[in-house]
mmCIF file of C-alpha atoms in Angstrom:
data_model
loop_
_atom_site.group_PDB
_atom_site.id
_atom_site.type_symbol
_atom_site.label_atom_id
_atom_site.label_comp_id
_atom_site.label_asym_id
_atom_site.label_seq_id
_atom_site.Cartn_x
_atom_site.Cartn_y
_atom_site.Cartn_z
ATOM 1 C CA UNK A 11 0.000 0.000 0.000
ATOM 2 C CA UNK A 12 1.462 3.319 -0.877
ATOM 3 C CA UNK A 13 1.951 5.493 1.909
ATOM 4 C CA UNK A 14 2.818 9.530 1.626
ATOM 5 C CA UNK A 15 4.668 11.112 3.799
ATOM 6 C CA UNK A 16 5.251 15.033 3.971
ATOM 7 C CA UNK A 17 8.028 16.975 6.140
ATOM 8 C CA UNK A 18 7.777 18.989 8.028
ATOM 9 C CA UNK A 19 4.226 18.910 9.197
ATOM 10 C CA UNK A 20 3.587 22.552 9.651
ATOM 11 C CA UNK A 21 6.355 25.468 9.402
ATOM 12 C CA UNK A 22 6.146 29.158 10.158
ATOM 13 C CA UNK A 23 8.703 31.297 8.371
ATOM 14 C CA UNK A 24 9.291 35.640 8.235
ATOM 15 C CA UNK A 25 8.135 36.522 4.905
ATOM 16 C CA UNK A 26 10.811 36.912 2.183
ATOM 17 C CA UNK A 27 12.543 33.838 3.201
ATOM 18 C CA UNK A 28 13.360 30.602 0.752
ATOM 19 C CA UNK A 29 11.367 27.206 2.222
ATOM 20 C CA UNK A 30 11.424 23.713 1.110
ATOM 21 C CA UNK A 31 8.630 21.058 1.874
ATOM 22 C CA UNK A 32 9.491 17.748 1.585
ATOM 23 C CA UNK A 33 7.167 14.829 0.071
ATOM 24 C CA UNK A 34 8.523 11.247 -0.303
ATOM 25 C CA UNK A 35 6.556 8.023 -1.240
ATOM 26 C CA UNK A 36 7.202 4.085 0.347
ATOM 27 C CA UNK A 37 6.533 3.217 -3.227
ATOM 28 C CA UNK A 38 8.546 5.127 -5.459
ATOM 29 C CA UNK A 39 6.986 4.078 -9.016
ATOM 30 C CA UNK A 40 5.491 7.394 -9.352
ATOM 31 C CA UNK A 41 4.093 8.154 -12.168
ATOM 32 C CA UNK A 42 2.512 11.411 -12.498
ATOM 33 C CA UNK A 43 2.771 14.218 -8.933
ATOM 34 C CA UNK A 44 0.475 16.925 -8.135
ATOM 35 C CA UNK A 45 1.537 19.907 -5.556
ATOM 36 C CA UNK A 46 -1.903 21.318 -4.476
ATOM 37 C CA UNK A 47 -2.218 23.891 -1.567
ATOM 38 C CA UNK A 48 -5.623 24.288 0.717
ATOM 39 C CA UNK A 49 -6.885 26.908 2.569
ATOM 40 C CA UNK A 50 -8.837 26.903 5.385
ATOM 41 C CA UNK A 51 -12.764 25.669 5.225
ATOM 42 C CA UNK A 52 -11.365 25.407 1.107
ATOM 43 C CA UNK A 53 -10.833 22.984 -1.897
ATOM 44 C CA UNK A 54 -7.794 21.901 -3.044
ATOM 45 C CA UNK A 55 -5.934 24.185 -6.022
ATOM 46 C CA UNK A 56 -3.579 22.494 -8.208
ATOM 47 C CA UNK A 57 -0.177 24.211 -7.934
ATOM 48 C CA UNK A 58 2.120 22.282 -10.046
ATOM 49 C CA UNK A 59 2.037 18.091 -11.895
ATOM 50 C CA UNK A 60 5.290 16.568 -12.539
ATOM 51 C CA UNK A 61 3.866 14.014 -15.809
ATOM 52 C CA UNK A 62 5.559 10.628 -15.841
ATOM 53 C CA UNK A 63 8.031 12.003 -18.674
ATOM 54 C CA UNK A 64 9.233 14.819 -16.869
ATOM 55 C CA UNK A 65 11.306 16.026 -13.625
ATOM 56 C CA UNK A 66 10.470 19.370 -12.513
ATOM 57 C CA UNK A 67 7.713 22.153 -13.088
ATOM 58 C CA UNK A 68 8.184 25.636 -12.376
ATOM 59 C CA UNK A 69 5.491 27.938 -12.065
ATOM 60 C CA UNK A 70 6.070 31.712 -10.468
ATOM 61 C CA UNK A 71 8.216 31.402 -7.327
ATOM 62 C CA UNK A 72 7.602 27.894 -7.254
ATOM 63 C CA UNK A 73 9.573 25.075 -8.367
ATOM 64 C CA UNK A 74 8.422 21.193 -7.519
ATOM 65 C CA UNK A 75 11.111 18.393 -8.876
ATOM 66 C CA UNK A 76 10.351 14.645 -8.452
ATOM 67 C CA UNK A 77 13.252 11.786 -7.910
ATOM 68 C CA UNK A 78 11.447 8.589 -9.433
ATOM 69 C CA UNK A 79 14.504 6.243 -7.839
ATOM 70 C CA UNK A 80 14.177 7.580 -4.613
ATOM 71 C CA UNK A 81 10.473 8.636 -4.699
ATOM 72 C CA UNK A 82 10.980 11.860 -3.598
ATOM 73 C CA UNK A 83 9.607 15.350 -4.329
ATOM 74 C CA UNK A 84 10.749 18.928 -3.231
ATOM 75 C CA UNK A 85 8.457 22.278 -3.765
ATOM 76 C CA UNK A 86 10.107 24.696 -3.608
ATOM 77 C CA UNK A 87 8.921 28.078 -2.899
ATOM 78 C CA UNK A 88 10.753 31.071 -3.095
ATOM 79 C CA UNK A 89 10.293 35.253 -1.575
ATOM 80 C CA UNK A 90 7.653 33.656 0.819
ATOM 81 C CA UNK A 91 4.540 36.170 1.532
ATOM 82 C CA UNK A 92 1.967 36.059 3.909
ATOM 83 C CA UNK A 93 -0.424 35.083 1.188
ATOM 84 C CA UNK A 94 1.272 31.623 0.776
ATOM 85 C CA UNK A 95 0.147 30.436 3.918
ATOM 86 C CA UNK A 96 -1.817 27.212 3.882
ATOM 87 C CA UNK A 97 -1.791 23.718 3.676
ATOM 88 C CA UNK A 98 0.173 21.923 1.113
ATOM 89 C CA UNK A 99 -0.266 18.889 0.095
ATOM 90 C CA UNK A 100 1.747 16.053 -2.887
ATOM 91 C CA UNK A 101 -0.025 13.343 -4.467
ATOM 92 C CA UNK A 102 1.102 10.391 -6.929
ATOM 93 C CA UNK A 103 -0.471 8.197 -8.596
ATOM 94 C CA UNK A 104 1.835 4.757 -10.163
ATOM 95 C CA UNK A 105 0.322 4.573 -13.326
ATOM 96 C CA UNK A 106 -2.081 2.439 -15.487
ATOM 97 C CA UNK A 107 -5.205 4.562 -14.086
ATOM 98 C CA UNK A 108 -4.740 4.025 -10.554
ATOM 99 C CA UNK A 109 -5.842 6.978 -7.916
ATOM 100 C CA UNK A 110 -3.903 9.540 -7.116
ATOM 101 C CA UNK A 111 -2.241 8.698 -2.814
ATOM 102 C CA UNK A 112 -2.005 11.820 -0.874
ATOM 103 C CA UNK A 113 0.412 13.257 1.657
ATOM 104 C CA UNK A 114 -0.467 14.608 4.982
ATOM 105 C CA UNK A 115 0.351 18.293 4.227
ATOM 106 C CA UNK A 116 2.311 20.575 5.178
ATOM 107 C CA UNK A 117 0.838 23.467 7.225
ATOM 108 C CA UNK A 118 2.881 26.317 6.479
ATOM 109 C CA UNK A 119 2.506 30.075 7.887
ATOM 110 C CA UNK A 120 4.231 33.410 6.626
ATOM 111 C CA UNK A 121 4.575 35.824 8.730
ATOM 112 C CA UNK A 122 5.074 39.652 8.728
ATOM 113 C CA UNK B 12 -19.341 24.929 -15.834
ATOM 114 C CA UNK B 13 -15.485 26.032 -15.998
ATOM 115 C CA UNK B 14 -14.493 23.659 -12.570
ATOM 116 C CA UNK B 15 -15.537 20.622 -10.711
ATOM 117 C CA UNK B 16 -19.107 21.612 -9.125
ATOM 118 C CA UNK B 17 -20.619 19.711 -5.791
ATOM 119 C CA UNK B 18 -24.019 19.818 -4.197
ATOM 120 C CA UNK B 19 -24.904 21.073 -1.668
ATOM 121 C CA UNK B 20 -22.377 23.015 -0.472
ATOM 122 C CA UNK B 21 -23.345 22.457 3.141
ATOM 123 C CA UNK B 22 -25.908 19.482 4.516
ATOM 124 C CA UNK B 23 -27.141 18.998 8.072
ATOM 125 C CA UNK B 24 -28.945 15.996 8.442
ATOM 126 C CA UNK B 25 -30.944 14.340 11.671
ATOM 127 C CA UNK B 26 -28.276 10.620 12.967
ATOM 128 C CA UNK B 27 -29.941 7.787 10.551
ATOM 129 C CA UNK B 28 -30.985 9.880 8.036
ATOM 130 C CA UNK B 29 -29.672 9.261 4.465
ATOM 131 C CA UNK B 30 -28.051 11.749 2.222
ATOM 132 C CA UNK B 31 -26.903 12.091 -1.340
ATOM 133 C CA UNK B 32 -24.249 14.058 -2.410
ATOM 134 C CA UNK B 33 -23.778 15.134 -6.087
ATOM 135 C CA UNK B 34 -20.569 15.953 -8.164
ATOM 136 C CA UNK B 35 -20.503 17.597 -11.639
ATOM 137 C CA UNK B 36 -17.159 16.768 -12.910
ATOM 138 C CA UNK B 37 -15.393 18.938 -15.483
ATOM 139 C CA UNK B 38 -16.466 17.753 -19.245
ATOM 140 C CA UNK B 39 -14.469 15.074 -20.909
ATOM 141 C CA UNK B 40 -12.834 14.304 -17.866
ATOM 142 C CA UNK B 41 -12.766 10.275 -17.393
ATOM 143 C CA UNK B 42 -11.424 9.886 -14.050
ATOM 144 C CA UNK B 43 -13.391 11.009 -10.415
ATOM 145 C CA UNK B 44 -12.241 10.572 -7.197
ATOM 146 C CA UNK B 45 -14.267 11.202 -3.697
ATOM 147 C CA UNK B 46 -12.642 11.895 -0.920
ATOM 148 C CA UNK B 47 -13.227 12.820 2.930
ATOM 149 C CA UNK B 48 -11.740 14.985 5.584
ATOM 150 C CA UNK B 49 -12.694 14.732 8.703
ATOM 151 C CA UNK B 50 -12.076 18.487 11.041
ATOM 152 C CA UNK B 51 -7.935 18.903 10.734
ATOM 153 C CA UNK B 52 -7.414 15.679 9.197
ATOM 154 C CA UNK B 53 -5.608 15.086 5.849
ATOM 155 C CA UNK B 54 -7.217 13.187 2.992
ATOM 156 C CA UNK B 55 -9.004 9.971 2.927
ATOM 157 C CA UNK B 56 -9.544 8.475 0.046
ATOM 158 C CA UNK B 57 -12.984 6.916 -0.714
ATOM 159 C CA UNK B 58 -13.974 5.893 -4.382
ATOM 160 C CA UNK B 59 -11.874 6.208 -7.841
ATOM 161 C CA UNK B 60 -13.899 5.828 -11.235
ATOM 162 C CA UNK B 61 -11.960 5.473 -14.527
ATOM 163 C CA UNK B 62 -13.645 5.445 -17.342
ATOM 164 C CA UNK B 63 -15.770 2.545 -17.971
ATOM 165 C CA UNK B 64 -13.461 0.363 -15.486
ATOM 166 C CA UNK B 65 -14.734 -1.019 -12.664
ATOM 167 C CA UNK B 66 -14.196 1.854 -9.456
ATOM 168 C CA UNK B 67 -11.748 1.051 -7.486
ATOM 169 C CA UNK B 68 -14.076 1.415 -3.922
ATOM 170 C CA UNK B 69 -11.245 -0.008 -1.926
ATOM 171 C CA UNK B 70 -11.564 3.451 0.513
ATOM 172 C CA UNK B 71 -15.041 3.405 1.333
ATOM 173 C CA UNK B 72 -15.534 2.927 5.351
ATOM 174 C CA UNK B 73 -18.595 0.747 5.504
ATOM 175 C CA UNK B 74 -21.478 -0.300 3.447
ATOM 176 C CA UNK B 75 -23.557 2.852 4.249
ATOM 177 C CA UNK B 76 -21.473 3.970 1.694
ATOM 178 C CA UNK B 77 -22.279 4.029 -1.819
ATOM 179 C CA UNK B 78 -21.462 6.112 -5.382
ATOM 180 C CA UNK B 79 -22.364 5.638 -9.056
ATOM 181 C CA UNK B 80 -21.394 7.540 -11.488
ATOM 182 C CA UNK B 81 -23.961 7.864 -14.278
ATOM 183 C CA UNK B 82 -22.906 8.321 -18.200
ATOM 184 C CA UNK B 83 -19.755 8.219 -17.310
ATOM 185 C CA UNK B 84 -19.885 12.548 -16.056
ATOM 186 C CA UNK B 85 -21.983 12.809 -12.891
ATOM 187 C CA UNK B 86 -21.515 11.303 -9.380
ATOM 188 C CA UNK B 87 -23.670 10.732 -6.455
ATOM 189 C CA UNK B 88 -22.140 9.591 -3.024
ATOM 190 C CA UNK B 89 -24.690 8.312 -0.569
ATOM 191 C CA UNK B 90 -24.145 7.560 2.501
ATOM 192 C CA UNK B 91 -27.486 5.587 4.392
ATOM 193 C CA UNK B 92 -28.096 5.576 7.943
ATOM 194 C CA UNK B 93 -25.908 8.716 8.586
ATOM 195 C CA UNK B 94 -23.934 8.421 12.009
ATOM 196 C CA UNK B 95 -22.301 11.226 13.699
ATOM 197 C CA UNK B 96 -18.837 10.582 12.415
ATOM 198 C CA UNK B 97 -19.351 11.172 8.951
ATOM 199 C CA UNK B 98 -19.453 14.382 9.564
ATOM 200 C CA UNK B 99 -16.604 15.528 7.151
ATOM 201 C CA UNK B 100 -16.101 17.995 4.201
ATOM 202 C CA UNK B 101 -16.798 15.226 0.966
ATOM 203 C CA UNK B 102 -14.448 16.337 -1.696
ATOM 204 C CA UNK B 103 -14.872 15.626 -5.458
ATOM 205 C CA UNK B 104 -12.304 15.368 -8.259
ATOM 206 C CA UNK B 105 -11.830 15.025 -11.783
ATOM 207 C CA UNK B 106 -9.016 14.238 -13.960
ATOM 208 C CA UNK B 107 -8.378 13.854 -18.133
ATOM 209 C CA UNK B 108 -6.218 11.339 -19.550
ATOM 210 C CA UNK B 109 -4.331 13.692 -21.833
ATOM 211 C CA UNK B 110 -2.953 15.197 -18.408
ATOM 212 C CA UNK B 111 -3.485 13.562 -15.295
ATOM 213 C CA UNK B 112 -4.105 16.595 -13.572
ATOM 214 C CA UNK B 113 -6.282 16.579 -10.742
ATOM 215 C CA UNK B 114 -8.770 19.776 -10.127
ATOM 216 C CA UNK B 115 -11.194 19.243 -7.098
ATOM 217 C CA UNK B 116 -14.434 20.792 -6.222
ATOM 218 C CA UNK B 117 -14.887 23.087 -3.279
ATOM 219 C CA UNK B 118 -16.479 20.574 -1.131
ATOM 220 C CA UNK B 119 -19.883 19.587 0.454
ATOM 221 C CA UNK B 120 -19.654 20.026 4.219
ATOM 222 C CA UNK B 121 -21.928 17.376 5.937
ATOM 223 C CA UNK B 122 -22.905 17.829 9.378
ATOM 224 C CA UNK B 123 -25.114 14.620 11.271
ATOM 225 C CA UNK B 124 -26.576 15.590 14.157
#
């Protein structure tokens, strides 16, 4: 069973700063990976998808890459502002039309 | 519509009640997932249609719990005999083939009192 893990769990930064969360899967035949941030009492919004033929996506200040050997992804997200704050969360799915396996989020705050 | 659409938007129901919520996926999306998340919880994963496969319902809790998903766009979760922990926001989403990208809904908030 494929299990998500994200790290750190929640993070609280000064705006302006750099920040990397941290997603990595037990199984690491990803296929396709989805960023999404959610805010409070909110739907998910897509952010960024890695597709099975590529290794990074880059959108604004924020960058996601995906390791297929190890399993891992990084978003990054850079010049953090106070409207960045919320919950992010990865997903992968391994292919062949099989569901998309979420992380537990990151809960991530920008402060003034 | 533009997005994924859900109905209602917000439910309270009476314990042992039965409710149906409905999901408008986008057009010529084949793939739609449900999901549930209970108050500061992450994501749990319900039901996955694909196409004309059969769903994968591997996530549903209990057989309260039902969806269909009717011409291959529309959705309807139900969930019979309503107990107090389903309470939850039920989130809907669809995906194309072309691009595997996910878009969700903003959520129908179910309260069982």
């Amino acid at each position: 069973k494929q299990e998500v893990t994200q790290i750190p769990a929640a993070l609280s930064v000064p705006e302006g700063e750099n920040l990397v969360l941290n997603c990595s899967f037990t199984d690491s035949a990803i296929y396709n990976l989805q960023w999404f941030r959610q805010d409070p009492g909110k739907g998910l919004t897509s952010l960024l998808l890695i597709q099975s033929s590529q290794r990074e996506q880059t959108s604004g200040r924020l960058n996601a890459s995906l390791d297929k050997s190890s399993g891992r992804s990084t978003l990054y997200i850079a010049a953090s502002q106070p409207g960045d704050s919320a919950t992010y969360l990865c997903a992968g799915d391994t292919g062949g039309g099989n569901k998309l396996t979420f992380g537990t989020g990151t809960q991530l705050k920008v402060e003034l | 519509g533009a997005g994924v659409s859900q109905s209602p938007s917000n439910k309270v129901t009476e314990k042992g009640k039965d409710v149906e919520l409905r999901c408008d996926p986008i057009s010529g999306h084949t793939a739609l997932y449900w999901y549930r998340q209970s108050l500061g919880q992450g994501l749990e994963f319900l039901i996955y249609f694909q196409g004309n496969s059969a769903p994968d319902k591997s996530g549903l809790p209990s057989d309260r719990f039902s969806a269909e998903r009717t011409g291959g766009s529309v959705s309807t979760l139900t969930i019979q005999r309503t107990q107090q922990e389903d309470s939850a926001v039920y989130l809907c989403a669809s995906s194309s083939t072309l691009t595997s990208e996910a878009f969700f809904g903003q959520g129908t908030r179910l309260t069982v009192v």
